[in-house]
PDB file of C-alpha atoms in Angstrom:
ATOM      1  CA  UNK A 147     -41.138-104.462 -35.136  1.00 45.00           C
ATOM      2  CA  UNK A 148     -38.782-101.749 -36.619  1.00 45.00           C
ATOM      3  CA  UNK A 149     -35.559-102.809 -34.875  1.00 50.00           C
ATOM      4  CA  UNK A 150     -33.044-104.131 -36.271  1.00 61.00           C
ATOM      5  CA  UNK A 151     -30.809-106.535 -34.794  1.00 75.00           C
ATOM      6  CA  UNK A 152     -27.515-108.212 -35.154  1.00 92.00           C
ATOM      7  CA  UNK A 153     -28.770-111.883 -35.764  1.00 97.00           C
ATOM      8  CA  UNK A 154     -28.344-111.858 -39.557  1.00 96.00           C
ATOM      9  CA  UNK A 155     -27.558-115.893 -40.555  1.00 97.00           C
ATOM     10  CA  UNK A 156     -27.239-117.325 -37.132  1.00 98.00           C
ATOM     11  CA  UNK A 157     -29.077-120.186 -36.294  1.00 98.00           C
ATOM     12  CA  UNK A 158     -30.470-120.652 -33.271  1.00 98.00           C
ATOM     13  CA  UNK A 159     -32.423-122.964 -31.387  1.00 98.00           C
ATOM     14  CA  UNK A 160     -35.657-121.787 -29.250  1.00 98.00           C
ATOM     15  CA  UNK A 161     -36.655-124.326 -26.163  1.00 98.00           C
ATOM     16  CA  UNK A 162     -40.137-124.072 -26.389  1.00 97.00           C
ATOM     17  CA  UNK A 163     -40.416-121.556 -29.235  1.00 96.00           C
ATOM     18  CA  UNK A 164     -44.258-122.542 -30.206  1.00 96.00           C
ATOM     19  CA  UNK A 165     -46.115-120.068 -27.803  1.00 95.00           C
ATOM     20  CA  UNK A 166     -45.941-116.760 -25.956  1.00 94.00           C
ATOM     21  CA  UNK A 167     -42.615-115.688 -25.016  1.00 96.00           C
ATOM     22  CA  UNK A 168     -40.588-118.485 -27.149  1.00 96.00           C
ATOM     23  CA  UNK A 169     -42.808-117.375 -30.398  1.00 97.00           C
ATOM     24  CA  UNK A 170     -42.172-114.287 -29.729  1.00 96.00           C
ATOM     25  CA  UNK A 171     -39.288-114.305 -29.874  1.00 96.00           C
ATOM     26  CA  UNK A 172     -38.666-116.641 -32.637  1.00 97.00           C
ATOM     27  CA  UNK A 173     -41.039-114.641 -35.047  1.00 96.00           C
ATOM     28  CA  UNK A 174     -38.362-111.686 -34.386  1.00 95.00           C
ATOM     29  CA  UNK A 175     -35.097-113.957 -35.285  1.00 97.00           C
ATOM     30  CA  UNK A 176     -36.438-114.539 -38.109  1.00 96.00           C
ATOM     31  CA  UNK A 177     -37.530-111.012 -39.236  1.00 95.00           C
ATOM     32  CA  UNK A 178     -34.217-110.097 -38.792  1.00 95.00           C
ATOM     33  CA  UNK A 179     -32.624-112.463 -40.810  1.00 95.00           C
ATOM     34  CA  UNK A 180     -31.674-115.544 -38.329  1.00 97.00           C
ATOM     35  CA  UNK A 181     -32.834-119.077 -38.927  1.00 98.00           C
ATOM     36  CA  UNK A 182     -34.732-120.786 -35.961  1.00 98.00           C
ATOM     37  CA  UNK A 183     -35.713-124.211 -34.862  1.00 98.00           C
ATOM     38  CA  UNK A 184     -38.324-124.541 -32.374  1.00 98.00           C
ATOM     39  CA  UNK A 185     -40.089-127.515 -30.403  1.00 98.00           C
ATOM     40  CA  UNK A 186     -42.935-127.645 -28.009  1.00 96.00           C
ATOM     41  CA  UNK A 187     -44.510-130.742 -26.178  1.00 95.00           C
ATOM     42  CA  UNK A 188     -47.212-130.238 -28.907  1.00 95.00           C
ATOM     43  CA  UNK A 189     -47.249-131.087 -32.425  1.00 97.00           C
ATOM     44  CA  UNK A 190     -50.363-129.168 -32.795  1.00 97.00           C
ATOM     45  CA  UNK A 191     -48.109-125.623 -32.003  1.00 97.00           C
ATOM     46  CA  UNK A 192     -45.455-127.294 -33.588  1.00 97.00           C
ATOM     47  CA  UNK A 193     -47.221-127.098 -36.771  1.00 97.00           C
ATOM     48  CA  UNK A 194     -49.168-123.890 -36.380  1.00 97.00           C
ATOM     49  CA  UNK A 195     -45.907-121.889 -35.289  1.00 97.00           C
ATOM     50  CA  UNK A 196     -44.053-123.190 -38.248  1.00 98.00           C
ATOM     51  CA  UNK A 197     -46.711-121.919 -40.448  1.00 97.00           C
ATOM     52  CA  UNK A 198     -46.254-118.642 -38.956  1.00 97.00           C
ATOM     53  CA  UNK A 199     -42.568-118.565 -39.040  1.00 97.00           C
ATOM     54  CA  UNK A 200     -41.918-119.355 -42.837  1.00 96.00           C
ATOM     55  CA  UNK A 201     -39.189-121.216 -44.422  1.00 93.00           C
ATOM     56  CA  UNK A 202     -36.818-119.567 -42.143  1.00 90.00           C
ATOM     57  CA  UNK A 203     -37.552-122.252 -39.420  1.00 97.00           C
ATOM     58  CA  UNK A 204     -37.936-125.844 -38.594  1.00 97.00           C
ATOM     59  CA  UNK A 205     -39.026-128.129 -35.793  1.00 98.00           C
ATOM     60  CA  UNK A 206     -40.355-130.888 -34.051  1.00 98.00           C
ATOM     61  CA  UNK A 207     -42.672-132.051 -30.786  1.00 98.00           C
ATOM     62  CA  UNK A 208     -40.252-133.018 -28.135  1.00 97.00           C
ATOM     63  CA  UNK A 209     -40.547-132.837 -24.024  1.00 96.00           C
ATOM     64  CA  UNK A 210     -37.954-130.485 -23.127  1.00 96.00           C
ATOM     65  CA  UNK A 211     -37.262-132.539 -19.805  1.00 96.00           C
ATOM     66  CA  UNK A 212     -35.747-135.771 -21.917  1.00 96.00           C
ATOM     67  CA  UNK A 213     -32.340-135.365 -22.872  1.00 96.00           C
ATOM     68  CA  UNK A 214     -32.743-136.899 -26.362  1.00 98.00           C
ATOM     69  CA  UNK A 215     -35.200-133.532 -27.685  1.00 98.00           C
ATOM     70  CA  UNK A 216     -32.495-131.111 -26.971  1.00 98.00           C
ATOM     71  CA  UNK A 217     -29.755-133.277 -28.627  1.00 98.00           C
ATOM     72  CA  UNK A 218     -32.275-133.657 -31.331  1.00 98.00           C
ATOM     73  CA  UNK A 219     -32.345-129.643 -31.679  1.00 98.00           C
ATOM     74  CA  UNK A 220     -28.952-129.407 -31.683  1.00 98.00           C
ATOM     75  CA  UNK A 221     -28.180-131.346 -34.314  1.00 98.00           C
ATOM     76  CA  UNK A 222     -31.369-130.465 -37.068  1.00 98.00           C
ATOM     77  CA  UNK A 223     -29.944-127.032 -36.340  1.00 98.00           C
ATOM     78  CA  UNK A 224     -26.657-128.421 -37.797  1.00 98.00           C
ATOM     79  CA  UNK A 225     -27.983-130.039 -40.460  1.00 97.00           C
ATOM     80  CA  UNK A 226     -30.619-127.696 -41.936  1.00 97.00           C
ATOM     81  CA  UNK A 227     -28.497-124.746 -41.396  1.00 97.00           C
ATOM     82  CA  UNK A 228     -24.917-125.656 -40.758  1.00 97.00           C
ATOM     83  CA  UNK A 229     -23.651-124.674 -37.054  1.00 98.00           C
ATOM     84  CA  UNK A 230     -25.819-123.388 -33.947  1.00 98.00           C
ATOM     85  CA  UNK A 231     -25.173-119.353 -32.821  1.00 98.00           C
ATOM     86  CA  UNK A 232     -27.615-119.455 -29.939  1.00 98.00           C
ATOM     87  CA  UNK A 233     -29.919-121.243 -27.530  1.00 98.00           C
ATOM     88  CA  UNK A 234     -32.582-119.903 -26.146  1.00 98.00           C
ATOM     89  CA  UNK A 235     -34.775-121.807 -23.853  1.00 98.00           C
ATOM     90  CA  UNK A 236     -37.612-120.796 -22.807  1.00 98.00           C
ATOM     91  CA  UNK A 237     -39.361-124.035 -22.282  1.00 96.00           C
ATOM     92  CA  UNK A 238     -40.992-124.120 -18.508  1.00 95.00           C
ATOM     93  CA  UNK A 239     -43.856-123.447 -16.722  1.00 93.00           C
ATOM     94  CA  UNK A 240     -46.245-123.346 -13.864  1.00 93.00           C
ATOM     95  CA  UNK A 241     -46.351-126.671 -11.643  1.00 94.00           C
ATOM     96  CA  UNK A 242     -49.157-125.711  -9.910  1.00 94.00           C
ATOM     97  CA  UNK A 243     -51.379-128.313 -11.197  1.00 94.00           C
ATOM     98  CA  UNK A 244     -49.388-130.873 -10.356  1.00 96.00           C
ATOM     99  CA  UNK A 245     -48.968-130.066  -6.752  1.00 97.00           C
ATOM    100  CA  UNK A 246     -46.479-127.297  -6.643  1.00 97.00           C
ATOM    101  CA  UNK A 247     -47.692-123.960  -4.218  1.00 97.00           C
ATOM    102  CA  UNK A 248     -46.677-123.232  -0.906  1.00 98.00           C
ATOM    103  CA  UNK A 249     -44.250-125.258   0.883  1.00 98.00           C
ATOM    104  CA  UNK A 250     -46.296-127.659   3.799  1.00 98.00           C
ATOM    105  CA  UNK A 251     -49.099-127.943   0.886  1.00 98.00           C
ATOM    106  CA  UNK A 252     -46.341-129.040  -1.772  1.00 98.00           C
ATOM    107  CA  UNK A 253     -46.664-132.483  -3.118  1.00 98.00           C
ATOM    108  CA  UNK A 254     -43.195-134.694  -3.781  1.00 98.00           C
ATOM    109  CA  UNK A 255     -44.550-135.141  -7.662  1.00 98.00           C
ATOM    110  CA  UNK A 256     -45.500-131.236  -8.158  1.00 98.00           C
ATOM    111  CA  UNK A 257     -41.954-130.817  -6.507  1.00 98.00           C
ATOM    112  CA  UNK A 258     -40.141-133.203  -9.010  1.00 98.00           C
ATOM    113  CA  UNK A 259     -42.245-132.408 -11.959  1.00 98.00           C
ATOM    114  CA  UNK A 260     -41.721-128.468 -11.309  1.00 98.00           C
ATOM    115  CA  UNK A 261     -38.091-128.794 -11.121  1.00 98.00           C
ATOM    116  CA  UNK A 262     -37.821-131.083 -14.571  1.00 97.00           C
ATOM    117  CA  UNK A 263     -40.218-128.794 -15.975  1.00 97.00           C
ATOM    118  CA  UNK A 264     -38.235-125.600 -15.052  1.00 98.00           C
ATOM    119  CA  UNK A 265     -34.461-126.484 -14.305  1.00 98.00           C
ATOM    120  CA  UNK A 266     -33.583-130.177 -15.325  1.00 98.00           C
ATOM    121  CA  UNK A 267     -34.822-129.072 -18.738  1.00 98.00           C
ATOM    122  CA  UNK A 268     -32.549-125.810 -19.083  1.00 98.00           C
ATOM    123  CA  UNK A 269     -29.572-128.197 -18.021  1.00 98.00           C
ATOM    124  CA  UNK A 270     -30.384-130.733 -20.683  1.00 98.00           C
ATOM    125  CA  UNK A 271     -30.290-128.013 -23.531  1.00 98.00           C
ATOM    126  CA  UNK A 272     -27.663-126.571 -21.768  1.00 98.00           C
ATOM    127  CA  UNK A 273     -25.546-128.753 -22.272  1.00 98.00           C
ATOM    128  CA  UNK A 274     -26.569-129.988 -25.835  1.00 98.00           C
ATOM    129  CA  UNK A 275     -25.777-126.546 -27.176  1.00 98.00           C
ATOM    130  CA  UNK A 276     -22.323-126.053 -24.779  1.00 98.00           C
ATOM    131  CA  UNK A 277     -20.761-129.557 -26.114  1.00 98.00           C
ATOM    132  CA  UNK A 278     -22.030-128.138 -30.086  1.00 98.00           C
ATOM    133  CA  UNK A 279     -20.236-125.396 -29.326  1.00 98.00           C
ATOM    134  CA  UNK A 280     -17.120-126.832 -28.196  1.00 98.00           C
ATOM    135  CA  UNK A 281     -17.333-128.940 -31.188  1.00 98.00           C
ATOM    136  CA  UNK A 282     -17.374-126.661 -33.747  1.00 97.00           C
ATOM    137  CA  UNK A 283     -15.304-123.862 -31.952  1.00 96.00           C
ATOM    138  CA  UNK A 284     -15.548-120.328 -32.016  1.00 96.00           C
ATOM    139  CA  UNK A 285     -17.860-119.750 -28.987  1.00 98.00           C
ATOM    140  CA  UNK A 286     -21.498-119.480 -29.172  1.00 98.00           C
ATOM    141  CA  UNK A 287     -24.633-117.912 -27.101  1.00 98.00           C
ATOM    142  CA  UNK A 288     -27.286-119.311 -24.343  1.00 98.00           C
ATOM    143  CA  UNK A 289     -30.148-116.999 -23.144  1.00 98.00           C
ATOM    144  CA  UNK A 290     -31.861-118.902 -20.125  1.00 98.00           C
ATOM    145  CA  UNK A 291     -35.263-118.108 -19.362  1.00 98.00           C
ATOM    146  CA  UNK A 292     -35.464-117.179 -15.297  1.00 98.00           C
ATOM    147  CA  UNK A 293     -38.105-115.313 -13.214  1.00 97.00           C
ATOM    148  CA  UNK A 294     -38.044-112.405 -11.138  1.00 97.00           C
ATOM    149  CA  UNK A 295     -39.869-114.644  -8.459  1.00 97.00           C
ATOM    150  CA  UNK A 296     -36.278-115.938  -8.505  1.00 97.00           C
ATOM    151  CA  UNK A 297     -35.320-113.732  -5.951  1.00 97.00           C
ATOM    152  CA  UNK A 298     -38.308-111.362  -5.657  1.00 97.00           C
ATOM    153  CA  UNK A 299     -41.104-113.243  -4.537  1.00 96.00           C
ATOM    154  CA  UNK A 300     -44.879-112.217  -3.893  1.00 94.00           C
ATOM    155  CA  UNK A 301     -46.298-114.466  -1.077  1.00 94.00           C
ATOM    156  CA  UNK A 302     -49.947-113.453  -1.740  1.00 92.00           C
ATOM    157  CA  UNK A 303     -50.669-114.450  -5.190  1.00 92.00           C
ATOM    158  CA  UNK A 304     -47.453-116.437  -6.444  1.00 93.00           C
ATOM    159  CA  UNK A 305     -46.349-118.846  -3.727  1.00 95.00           C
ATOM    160  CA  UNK A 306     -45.138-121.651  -5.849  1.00 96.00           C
ATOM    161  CA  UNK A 307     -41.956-122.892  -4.144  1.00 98.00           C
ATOM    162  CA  UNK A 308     -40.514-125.175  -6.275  1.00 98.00           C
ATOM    163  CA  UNK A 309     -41.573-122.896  -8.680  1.00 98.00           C
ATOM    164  CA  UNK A 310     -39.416-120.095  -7.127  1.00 98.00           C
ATOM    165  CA  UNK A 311     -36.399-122.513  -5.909  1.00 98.00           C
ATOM    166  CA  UNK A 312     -36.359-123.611 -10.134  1.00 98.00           C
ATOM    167  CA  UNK A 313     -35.733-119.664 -11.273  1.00 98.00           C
ATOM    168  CA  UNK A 314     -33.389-119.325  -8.397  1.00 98.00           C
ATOM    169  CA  UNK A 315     -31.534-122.707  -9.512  1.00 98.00           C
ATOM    170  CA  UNK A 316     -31.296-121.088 -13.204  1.00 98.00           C
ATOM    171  CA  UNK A 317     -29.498-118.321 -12.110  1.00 98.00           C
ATOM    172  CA  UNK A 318     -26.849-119.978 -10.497  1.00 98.00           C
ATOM    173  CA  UNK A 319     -26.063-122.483 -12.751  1.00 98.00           C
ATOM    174  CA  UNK A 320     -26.170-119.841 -15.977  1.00 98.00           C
ATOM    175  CA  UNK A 321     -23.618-117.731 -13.611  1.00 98.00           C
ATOM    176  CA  UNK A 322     -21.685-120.804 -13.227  1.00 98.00           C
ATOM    177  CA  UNK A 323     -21.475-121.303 -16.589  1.00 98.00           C
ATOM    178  CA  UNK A 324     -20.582-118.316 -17.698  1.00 98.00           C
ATOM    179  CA  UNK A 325     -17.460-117.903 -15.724  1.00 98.00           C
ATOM    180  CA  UNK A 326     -16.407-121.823 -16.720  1.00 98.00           C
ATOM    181  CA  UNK A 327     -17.356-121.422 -20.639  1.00 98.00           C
ATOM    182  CA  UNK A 328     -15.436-117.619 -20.988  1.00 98.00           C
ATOM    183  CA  UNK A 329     -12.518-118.550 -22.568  1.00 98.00           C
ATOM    184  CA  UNK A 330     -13.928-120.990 -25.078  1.00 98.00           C
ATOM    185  CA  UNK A 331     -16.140-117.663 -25.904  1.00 98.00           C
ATOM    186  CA  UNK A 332     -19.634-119.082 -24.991  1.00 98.00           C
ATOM    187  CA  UNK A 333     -21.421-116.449 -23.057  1.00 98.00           C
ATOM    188  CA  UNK A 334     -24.282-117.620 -20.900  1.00 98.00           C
ATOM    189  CA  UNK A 335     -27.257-114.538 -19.792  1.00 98.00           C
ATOM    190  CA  UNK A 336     -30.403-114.580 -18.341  1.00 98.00           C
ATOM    191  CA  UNK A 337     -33.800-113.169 -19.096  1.00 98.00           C
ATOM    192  CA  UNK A 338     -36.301-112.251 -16.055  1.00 98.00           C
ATOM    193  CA  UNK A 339     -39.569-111.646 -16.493  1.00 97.00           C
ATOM    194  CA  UNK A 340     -42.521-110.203 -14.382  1.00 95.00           C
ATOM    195  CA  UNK A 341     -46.099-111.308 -15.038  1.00 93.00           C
ATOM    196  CA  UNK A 342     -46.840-111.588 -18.847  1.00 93.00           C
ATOM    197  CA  UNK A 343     -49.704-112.785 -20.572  1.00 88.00           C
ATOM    198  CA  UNK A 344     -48.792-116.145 -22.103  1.00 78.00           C
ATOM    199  CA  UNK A 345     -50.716-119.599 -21.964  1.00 73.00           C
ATOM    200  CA  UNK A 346     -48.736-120.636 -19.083  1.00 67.00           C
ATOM    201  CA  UNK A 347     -50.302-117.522 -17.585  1.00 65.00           C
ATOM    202  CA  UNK A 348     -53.776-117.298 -17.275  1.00 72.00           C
ATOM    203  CA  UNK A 349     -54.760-118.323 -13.804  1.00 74.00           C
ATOM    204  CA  UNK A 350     -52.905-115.059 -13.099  1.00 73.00           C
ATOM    205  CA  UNK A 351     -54.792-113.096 -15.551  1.00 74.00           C
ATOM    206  CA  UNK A 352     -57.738-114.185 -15.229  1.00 75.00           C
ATOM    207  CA  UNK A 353     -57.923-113.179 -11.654  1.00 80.00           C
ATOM    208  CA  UNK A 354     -59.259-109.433 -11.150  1.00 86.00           C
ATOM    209  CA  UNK A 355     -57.350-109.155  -7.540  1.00 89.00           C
ATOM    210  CA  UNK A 356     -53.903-110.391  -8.692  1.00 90.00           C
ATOM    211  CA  UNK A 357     -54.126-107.817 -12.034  1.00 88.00           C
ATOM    212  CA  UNK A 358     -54.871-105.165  -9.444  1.00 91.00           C
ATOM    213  CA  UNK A 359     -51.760-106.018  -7.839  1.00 92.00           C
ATOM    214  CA  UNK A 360     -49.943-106.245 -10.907  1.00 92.00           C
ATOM    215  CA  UNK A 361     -51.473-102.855 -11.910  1.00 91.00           C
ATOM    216  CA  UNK A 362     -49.076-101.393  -8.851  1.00 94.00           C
ATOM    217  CA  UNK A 363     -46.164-103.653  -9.053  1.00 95.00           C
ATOM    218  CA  UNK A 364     -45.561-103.470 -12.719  1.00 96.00           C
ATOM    219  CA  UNK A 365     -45.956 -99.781 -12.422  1.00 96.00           C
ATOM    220  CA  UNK A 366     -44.219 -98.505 -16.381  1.00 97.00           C
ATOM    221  CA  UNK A 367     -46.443 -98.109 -19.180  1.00 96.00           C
ATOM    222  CA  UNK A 368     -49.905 -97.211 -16.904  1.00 95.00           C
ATOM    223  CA  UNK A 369     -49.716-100.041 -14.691  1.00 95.00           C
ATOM    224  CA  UNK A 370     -50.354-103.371 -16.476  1.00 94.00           C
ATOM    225  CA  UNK A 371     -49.486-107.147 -17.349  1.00 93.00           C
ATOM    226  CA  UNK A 372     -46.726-107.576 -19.374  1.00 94.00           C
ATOM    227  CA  UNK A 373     -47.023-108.297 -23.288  1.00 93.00           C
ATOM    228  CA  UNK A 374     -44.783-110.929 -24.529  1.00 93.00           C
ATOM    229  CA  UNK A 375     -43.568-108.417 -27.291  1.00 94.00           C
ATOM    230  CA  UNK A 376     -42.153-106.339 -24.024  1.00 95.00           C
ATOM    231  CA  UNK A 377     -39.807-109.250 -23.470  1.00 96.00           C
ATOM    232  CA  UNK A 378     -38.961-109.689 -27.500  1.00 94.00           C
ATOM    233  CA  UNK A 379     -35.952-106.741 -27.631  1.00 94.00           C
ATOM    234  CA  UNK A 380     -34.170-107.577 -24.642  1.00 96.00           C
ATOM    235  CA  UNK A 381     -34.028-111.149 -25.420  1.00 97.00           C
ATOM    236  CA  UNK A 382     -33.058-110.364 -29.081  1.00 96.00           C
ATOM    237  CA  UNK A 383     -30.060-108.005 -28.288  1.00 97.00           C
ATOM    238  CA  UNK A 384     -28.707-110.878 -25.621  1.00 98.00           C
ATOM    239  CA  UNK A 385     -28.406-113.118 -28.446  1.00 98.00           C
ATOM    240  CA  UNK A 386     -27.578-110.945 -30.987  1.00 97.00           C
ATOM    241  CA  UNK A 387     -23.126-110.371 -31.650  1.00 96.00           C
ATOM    242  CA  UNK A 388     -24.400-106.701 -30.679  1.00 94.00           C
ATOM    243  CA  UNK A 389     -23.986-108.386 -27.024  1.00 96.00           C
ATOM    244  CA  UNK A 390     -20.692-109.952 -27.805  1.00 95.00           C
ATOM    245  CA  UNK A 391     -18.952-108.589 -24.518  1.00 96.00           C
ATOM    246  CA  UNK A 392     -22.053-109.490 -22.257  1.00 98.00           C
ATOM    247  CA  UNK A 393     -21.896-112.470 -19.924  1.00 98.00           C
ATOM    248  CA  UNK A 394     -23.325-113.789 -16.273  1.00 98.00           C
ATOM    249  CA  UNK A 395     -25.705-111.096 -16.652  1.00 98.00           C
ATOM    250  CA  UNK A 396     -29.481-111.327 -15.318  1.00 98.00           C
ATOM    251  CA  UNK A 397     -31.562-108.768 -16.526  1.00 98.00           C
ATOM    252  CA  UNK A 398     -35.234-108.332 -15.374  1.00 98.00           C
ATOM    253  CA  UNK A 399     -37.855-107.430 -17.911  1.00 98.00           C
ATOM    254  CA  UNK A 400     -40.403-106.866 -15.481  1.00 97.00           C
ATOM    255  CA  UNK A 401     -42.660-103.353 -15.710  1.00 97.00           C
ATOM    256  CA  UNK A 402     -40.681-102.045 -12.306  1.00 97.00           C
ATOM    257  CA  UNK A 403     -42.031-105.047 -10.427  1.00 97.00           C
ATOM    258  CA  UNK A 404     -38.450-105.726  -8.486  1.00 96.00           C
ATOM    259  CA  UNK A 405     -38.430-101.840  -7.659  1.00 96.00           C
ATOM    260  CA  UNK A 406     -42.016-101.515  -6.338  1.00 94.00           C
ATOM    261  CA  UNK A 407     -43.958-102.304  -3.699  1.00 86.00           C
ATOM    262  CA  UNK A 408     -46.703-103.465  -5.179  1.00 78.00           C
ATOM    263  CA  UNK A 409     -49.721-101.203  -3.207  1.00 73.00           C
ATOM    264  CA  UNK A 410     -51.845 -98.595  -4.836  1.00 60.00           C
ATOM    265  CA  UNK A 411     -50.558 -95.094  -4.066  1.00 49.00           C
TER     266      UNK A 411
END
């Protein structure tokens, strides 16, 4: 990318920074001079991301939903490169599998393991990053990975309650802790995105009726499914100091899908 961005030396710490949209994004920190750490339930991306990142990162395999891998973040951040800038966490993901969907079919373990997947995680990291920050003063940045099903749902294709109720849940609480956190300078934003093509989506993609839909609800560009690359400058600019005077904000990177109606013309 041609960009540049306002992340020169800071060090910051991407939730699930192995794959898709956390990659992504890491791969542009570092091409514009920040250092990253990243972790991933999977040593396996672990390793492969790190290749691709270069000596301008680090990280481990940790599950996001255990308090002890963001703490762990936190403080290699410290160590390797002195303080921590920014957290983004992206870490999340479909619970589907596990018995998440609509709500009379919803199982209690897809409804637990959704919301530690999705929301308990985010709080965790949260927090890690808030109490660094408060340590070693002079504010600091969290970008919170949210949803546009958050608020704008899409009963057909994407009825995954506990799913939804998680998204909704991170908006709140990164609001919350925006307005508590403002006058130690820690600003707190979230990133909402449509349908992207990522790991964690490819039920979705796969499916020739639901990238029809998509093809009318995420209207920009010709109609399509999101790239995560689309997501990559938004999330960038909310970490970078160019945002300095941004906080509580949620802004959807989604193709038009929270302005459409989703039905061919």
């Amino acid at each position: 990318m041609n960009t540049r961005y306002d992340v020169e030396g800071m060090s910051v710490v991407v939730m699930g920074g192995t794959t898709g949209l956390g990659l992504s994004a890491a791969q542009a920190l570092v091409a514009n001079g920040a250092h990253v750490v990243v972790t991933s339930r999977s040593e396996a991306n672990v390793q492969s991301a790190l290749q691709i990142l270069g000596s301008g990162a680090c990280g481990f395999a940790g599950d996001a939903s255990q308090p002890e891998t963001a703490e762990k973040a936190v403080a290699l951040a410290v160590e390797n490169f002195g303080r921590l800038d920014a957290l983004y966490h992206v870490a999340g993901g479909s619970g589907r599998s596990r018995g998440d969907g609509p709500l009379h079919e919803m199982t209690d373990a897809g409804l637990s393991y959704t919301l530690d997947l999705n929301l308990a995680s985010l709080i965790l990291s949260n927090r890690a990053a808030v109490r660094q920050f408060l340590l070693q003063g002079g504010g600091g940045c969290i970008l919170n990975m949210g949803s546009v099903l958050g608020w704008s749902p899409s009963p057909e294709f994407f009825a995954s309650h506990a799913y939804a109720a998680a998204k909704a849940g991170i908006v709140g609480f990164s609001q919350s802790i925006a307005s508590y956190y403002a006058k130690q300078n820690i600003r707190v934003n979230v990133i909402a995105p449509a349908l992207v093509e990522t790991p964690m989506s490819q039920r979705a993609v796969g499916n020739e009726a639901i990238v029809r839909f998509v093809a009318a609800k995420q209207p920009l560009d010709g109609g399509r499914v999101g790239n995560p690359e689309d997501v990559e400058g938004a999330a960038l600019f909310l970490l970078s100091r160019a945002a300095k005077f941004i906080t509580g904000q949620v802004l959807a990177v989604d193709g038009g899908w929270t302005v459409s109606e989703g039905r061919e013309a």
